[in-house]
Short mmCIF file of C-alpha atoms in Angstrom, two decimals:
data_model
loop_
_atom_site.label_atom_id
_atom_site.label_comp_id
_atom_site.label_asym_id
_atom_site.label_seq_id
_atom_site.Cartn_x
_atom_site.Cartn_y
_atom_site.Cartn_z
CA ASP G 5 13.66 10.45 -4.83
CA GLY G 6 12.51 6.92 -5.20
CA GLY G 7 9.25 6.31 -6.82
CA ILE G 8 7.21 5.70 -9.93
CA THR G 9 6.95 7.36 -12.97
CA GLN G 10 3.95 7.18 -15.79
CA SER G 11 3.97 9.25 -18.85
CA PRO G 12 2.20 11.01 -20.32
CA LYS G 13 -0.06 12.33 -17.79
CA TYR G 14 -2.97 12.69 -20.50
CA LEU G 15 -2.79 10.60 -23.63
CA PHE G 16 -5.45 11.04 -26.62
CA ARG G 17 -5.57 8.65 -29.23
CA LYS G 18 -7.38 7.91 -32.56
CA GLU G 19 -9.83 4.98 -32.67
CA GLY G 20 -7.82 1.99 -34.63
CA GLN G 21 -4.48 3.09 -33.33
CA ASN G 22 -2.21 1.49 -31.01
CA VAL G 23 -0.59 3.18 -28.04
CA THR G 24 1.90 2.54 -25.35
CA LEU G 25 1.66 3.77 -21.83
CA SER G 26 4.92 4.10 -19.74
CA CYS G 27 5.79 3.11 -16.53
CA GLU G 28 9.38 3.22 -14.64
CA GLN G 29 10.20 2.37 -11.15
CA ASN G 30 13.48 3.08 -9.33
CA LEU G 31 12.54 1.16 -6.11
CA ASN G 32 14.14 -1.64 -7.13
CA HIS G 33 10.87 -3.62 -6.71
CA ASP G 34 10.55 -7.15 -8.25
CA ALA G 35 6.70 -6.98 -8.98
CA MET G 36 4.64 -4.66 -11.25
CA TYR G 37 0.96 -4.34 -11.86
CA TRP G 38 -0.80 -2.50 -14.37
CA TYR G 39 -4.64 -1.49 -13.51
CA ARG G 40 -7.72 0.14 -15.19
CA GLN G 41 -9.84 2.32 -13.20
CA ASP G 42 -13.46 3.49 -14.56
CA PRO G 43 -15.98 5.54 -12.87
CA GLY G 44 -17.72 3.30 -10.06
CA GLN G 45 -15.92 0.20 -10.84
CA GLY G 46 -12.67 0.42 -8.40
CA LEU G 47 -9.35 -0.61 -9.83
CA ARG G 48 -9.22 -4.13 -12.29
CA LEU G 49 -5.98 -5.70 -12.79
CA ILE G 50 -4.89 -5.91 -16.67
CA TYR G 51 -1.58 -7.73 -16.55
CA TYR G 52 1.19 -8.29 -13.55
CA SER G 53 4.67 -9.24 -13.49
CA GLN G 54 6.31 -10.93 -10.75
CA ILE G 55 9.84 -10.94 -12.31
CA VAL G 56 11.73 -9.93 -15.29
CA ASN G 57 10.65 -11.66 -18.50
CA ASP G 58 7.62 -13.06 -16.87
CA PHE G 59 4.30 -11.71 -16.65
CA GLN G 60 0.54 -12.94 -16.47
CA LYS G 61 -2.75 -11.98 -17.21
CA GLY G 62 -5.07 -10.13 -14.94
CA ASP G 63 -8.82 -9.88 -15.02
CA ILE G 64 -9.40 -7.62 -18.01
CA ALA G 65 -5.98 -8.48 -20.13
CA GLU G 66 -7.93 -8.78 -23.73
CA GLY G 67 -6.67 -5.63 -26.05
CA TYR G 68 -3.74 -5.18 -24.05
CA SER G 69 -0.17 -6.41 -24.06
CA VAL G 70 3.00 -5.83 -21.95
CA SER G 71 6.44 -6.56 -22.09
CA ARG G 72 9.08 -6.76 -19.08
CA GLU G 73 12.42 -6.64 -20.44
CA LYS G 74 13.82 -4.50 -17.34
CA LYS G 75 13.29 -4.79 -13.72
CA GLU G 76 12.61 -0.97 -13.60
CA SER G 77 10.23 -0.99 -16.72
CA PHE G 78 6.69 -2.45 -17.44
CA PRO G 79 5.21 -0.60 -20.05
CA LEU G 80 1.41 -1.25 -21.68
CA THR G 81 0.13 -1.12 -24.87
CA VAL G 82 -3.28 -0.37 -25.54
CA THR G 83 -4.26 -2.37 -28.96
CA SER G 84 -7.06 -1.42 -31.32
CA ALA G 85 -8.37 -4.65 -30.18
CA GLN G 86 -9.53 -2.97 -26.79
CA LYS G 87 -12.92 -2.47 -27.30
CA ASN G 88 -13.48 0.81 -24.98
CA PRO G 89 -9.83 1.86 -23.72
CA THR G 90 -10.84 5.45 -22.82
CA ALA G 91 -9.98 4.90 -19.03
CA PHE G 92 -7.34 6.05 -16.17
CA TYR G 93 -4.52 3.61 -16.04
CA LEU G 94 -2.39 3.07 -12.98
CA CYS G 95 0.87 1.37 -12.54
CA ALA G 96 1.97 -0.27 -9.36
CA SER G 97 4.58 -2.00 -7.93
CA SER G 98 5.53 -3.92 -4.97
CA LEU G 99 8.88 -5.52 -3.38
CA GLY G 100 8.06 -9.01 -4.44
CA THR G 101 5.18 -11.72 -4.40
CA SER G 102 7.41 -13.64 -2.03
CA GLY G 103 7.49 -11.59 0.57
CA SER G 104 5.15 -11.42 3.99
CA TRP G 105 4.19 -7.68 2.84
CA ASN G 106 2.52 -7.01 -0.54
CA GLU G 107 2.27 -3.16 -0.16
CA GLN G 108 1.69 -1.71 -3.30
CA PHE G 109 3.26 1.82 -4.62
CA PHE G 110 1.15 3.52 -7.15
CA GLY G 111 2.44 6.15 -9.90
CA PRO G 112 0.37 8.82 -10.63
CA GLY G 113 -1.55 7.42 -13.65
CA THR G 114 -2.27 8.17 -17.37
CA ARG G 115 -5.78 9.46 -18.64
CA LEU G 116 -6.37 7.72 -21.87
CA THR G 117 -8.99 9.23 -24.15
CA VAL G 118 -9.88 7.89 -27.58
CA LEU G 119 -11.44 10.16 -29.72
CA ALA N 30 -18.15 -12.66 -6.81
CA GLN N 31 -16.67 -9.83 -5.12
CA LYS N 32 -13.73 -10.53 -2.72
CA VAL N 33 -13.91 -7.12 -1.08
CA THR N 34 -17.30 -5.26 -1.03
CA GLN N 35 -17.44 -1.31 -0.16
CA ALA N 36 -21.47 -0.91 -0.11
CA GLN N 37 -21.18 2.85 0.43
CA THR N 38 -20.55 4.54 -3.02
CA GLU N 39 -20.48 7.68 -1.46
CA ILE N 40 -20.78 9.83 1.56
CA SER N 41 -20.93 13.53 2.39
CA VAL N 42 -20.43 14.77 6.10
CA VAL N 43 -19.94 18.20 7.36
CA GLU N 44 -16.23 18.97 8.86
CA LYS N 45 -15.65 17.73 12.41
CA GLU N 46 -18.01 15.02 12.11
CA ASP N 47 -16.99 11.58 12.55
CA VAL N 48 -17.18 8.97 9.70
CA THR N 49 -16.97 5.07 9.19
CA LEU N 50 -16.02 3.67 5.98
CA ASP N 51 -17.44 0.02 5.48
CA CYS N 52 -15.42 -2.87 4.17
CA VAL N 53 -16.47 -6.76 4.07
CA TYR N 54 -14.03 -9.12 2.46
CA GLU N 55 -14.37 -12.76 1.48
CA THR N 56 -11.46 -15.17 1.59
CA ARG N 57 -10.71 -18.75 2.24
CA ASP N 58 -7.34 -18.35 2.98
CA THR N 59 -5.96 -18.42 6.60
CA THR N 60 -3.33 -16.05 5.69
CA TYR N 61 -4.33 -12.70 3.96
CA TYR N 62 -3.62 -9.19 4.21
CA LEU N 63 -6.08 -6.27 4.23
CA PHE N 64 -5.25 -2.56 3.03
CA TRP N 65 -6.78 0.55 2.77
CA TYR N 66 -5.69 3.42 0.18
CA LYS N 67 -6.87 6.72 -0.47
CA GLN N 68 -7.21 8.37 -3.79
CA PRO N 69 -7.37 12.48 -3.73
CA PRO N 70 -8.46 14.22 -6.98
CA SER N 71 -4.87 14.17 -8.28
CA GLY N 72 -5.56 10.44 -8.89
CA GLU N 73 -2.35 8.78 -7.23
CA LEU N 74 -3.40 6.10 -4.48
CA VAL N 75 -1.75 6.47 -1.26
CA PHE N 76 -1.39 3.91 0.83
CA LEU N 77 -2.88 4.00 4.48
CA ILE N 78 -2.42 0.74 6.47
CA ARG N 79 -1.86 -2.67 5.94
CA ARG N 80 -3.39 -5.53 8.11
CA ASN N 81 -2.57 -9.10 8.38
CA SER N 82 -4.91 -11.62 9.16
CA PHE N 83 -3.37 -12.96 12.65
CA ASP N 84 -3.48 -9.36 14.08
CA GLU N 85 -7.09 -8.47 15.11
CA GLN N 86 -6.04 -5.37 17.15
CA ASN N 87 -7.49 -2.26 16.24
CA GLU N 88 -5.25 0.70 14.91
CA ILE N 89 -5.07 4.32 15.71
CA SER N 90 -2.91 6.68 13.45
CA GLY N 91 -3.97 10.36 14.60
CA ARG N 92 -7.46 11.06 13.43
CA TYR N 93 -7.54 7.67 11.79
CA SER N 94 -8.39 4.24 13.00
CA TRP N 95 -9.41 0.79 11.98
CA ASN N 96 -11.42 -1.90 13.30
CA PHE N 97 -10.37 -5.45 12.04
CA GLN N 98 -12.95 -8.07 13.03
CA LYS N 99 -12.36 -11.51 11.48
CA SER N 100 -15.90 -13.01 13.04
CA THR N 101 -17.57 -10.41 10.69
CA SER N 102 -14.92 -10.51 7.73
CA SER N 103 -14.73 -6.52 7.88
CA PHE N 104 -12.24 -4.00 8.36
CA ASN N 105 -13.78 -0.57 8.61
CA PHE N 106 -12.07 2.45 8.80
CA THR N 107 -12.96 5.60 10.60
CA ILE N 108 -11.96 9.05 10.12
CA THR N 109 -12.64 11.16 13.68
CA ALA N 110 -12.98 14.69 13.13
CA SER N 111 -13.26 14.93 9.49
CA GLN N 112 -11.62 17.55 7.51
CA VAL N 113 -12.05 18.85 3.73
CA VAL N 114 -8.83 17.42 2.93
CA ASP N 115 -10.00 14.11 4.00
CA SER N 116 -12.17 14.52 0.89
CA ALA N 117 -11.17 11.41 -1.58
CA VAL N 118 -12.15 7.98 -2.80
CA TYR N 119 -10.69 5.57 -0.15
CA PHE N 120 -10.16 1.81 -1.59
CA CYS N 121 -10.13 -1.44 0.60
CA ALA N 122 -8.30 -4.07 -0.67
CA LEU N 123 -7.41 -7.62 0.13
CA SER N 124 -4.41 -9.92 -0.72
CA GLU N 125 -4.41 -13.61 -0.24
CA ARG N 126 -1.30 -15.28 0.69
CA ASN N 127 -1.32 -18.85 -0.52
CA ARG N 128 -2.83 -18.70 -4.09
CA GLY N 129 0.14 -20.17 -6.36
CA SER N 130 0.34 -18.00 -9.47
CA THR N 131 -2.12 -15.24 -8.28
CA LEU N 132 0.08 -14.72 -5.10
CA GLY N 133 0.85 -11.09 -4.62
CA ARG N 134 -2.22 -9.30 -6.51
CA LEU N 135 -4.63 -7.24 -4.69
CA TYR N 136 -8.34 -7.20 -5.02
CA PHE N 137 -9.74 -4.10 -4.71
CA GLY N 138 -13.17 -2.80 -3.45
CA ARG N 139 -15.42 -0.23 -5.98
CA GLY N 140 -14.04 2.42 -3.41
CA THR N 141 -16.20 4.87 -1.36
CA GLN N 142 -16.18 8.81 -2.23
CA LEU N 143 -16.07 10.89 0.62
CA THR N 144 -16.72 14.41 0.44
CA VAL N 145 -16.31 16.55 3.60
CA TRP N 146 -18.13 19.92 3.41
CA PRO N 147 -16.85 23.22 5.38
#
């Protein structure tokens, strides 16, 4: 089945540690995105990538880093510089930004808790 | 400034009632796209509808209907005869077509938590 997978579903981290969240898609989509969701805040864009080996900062990129070495993978690293990392993280993908339609498909999310 | 405003933070209804979720957007682009997503308690966002700025026809899909009005920059979502399974957070989102390097990103509203009681 085609779709987006995120792992793990729940992640616990000690303060001061870096952690990497996985996102894989087999939809052959060019574009991938990372969002952070906090209660009452909606979804806020962290980083996005329109093509392999290229990515752009979103609205809240500080304390995060990404890579896009393969089309199907877009891992997100939450670094110790992120002051308040406890949140629900959602990965998404779409066909490509050059298309007329920009429907994004979402993964199941990873809930990160910093202890 | 918020590009997408969902003024209703929470709505509670009793089963079989109709409910309308409001969405107001702001853009200077002439070509744009509007979306609604549903987020059930499991967390994954589920796509419901996409509408482009040149198509103002209202759409109906089963118990769901959408009212797009460019004159008021609104894209409201109505659930008819609501059911308990409709309980979720609903997000409205905007994508602007002509924005260079930001082309393709979605701007989300803060969401409306809908609770349908039996």
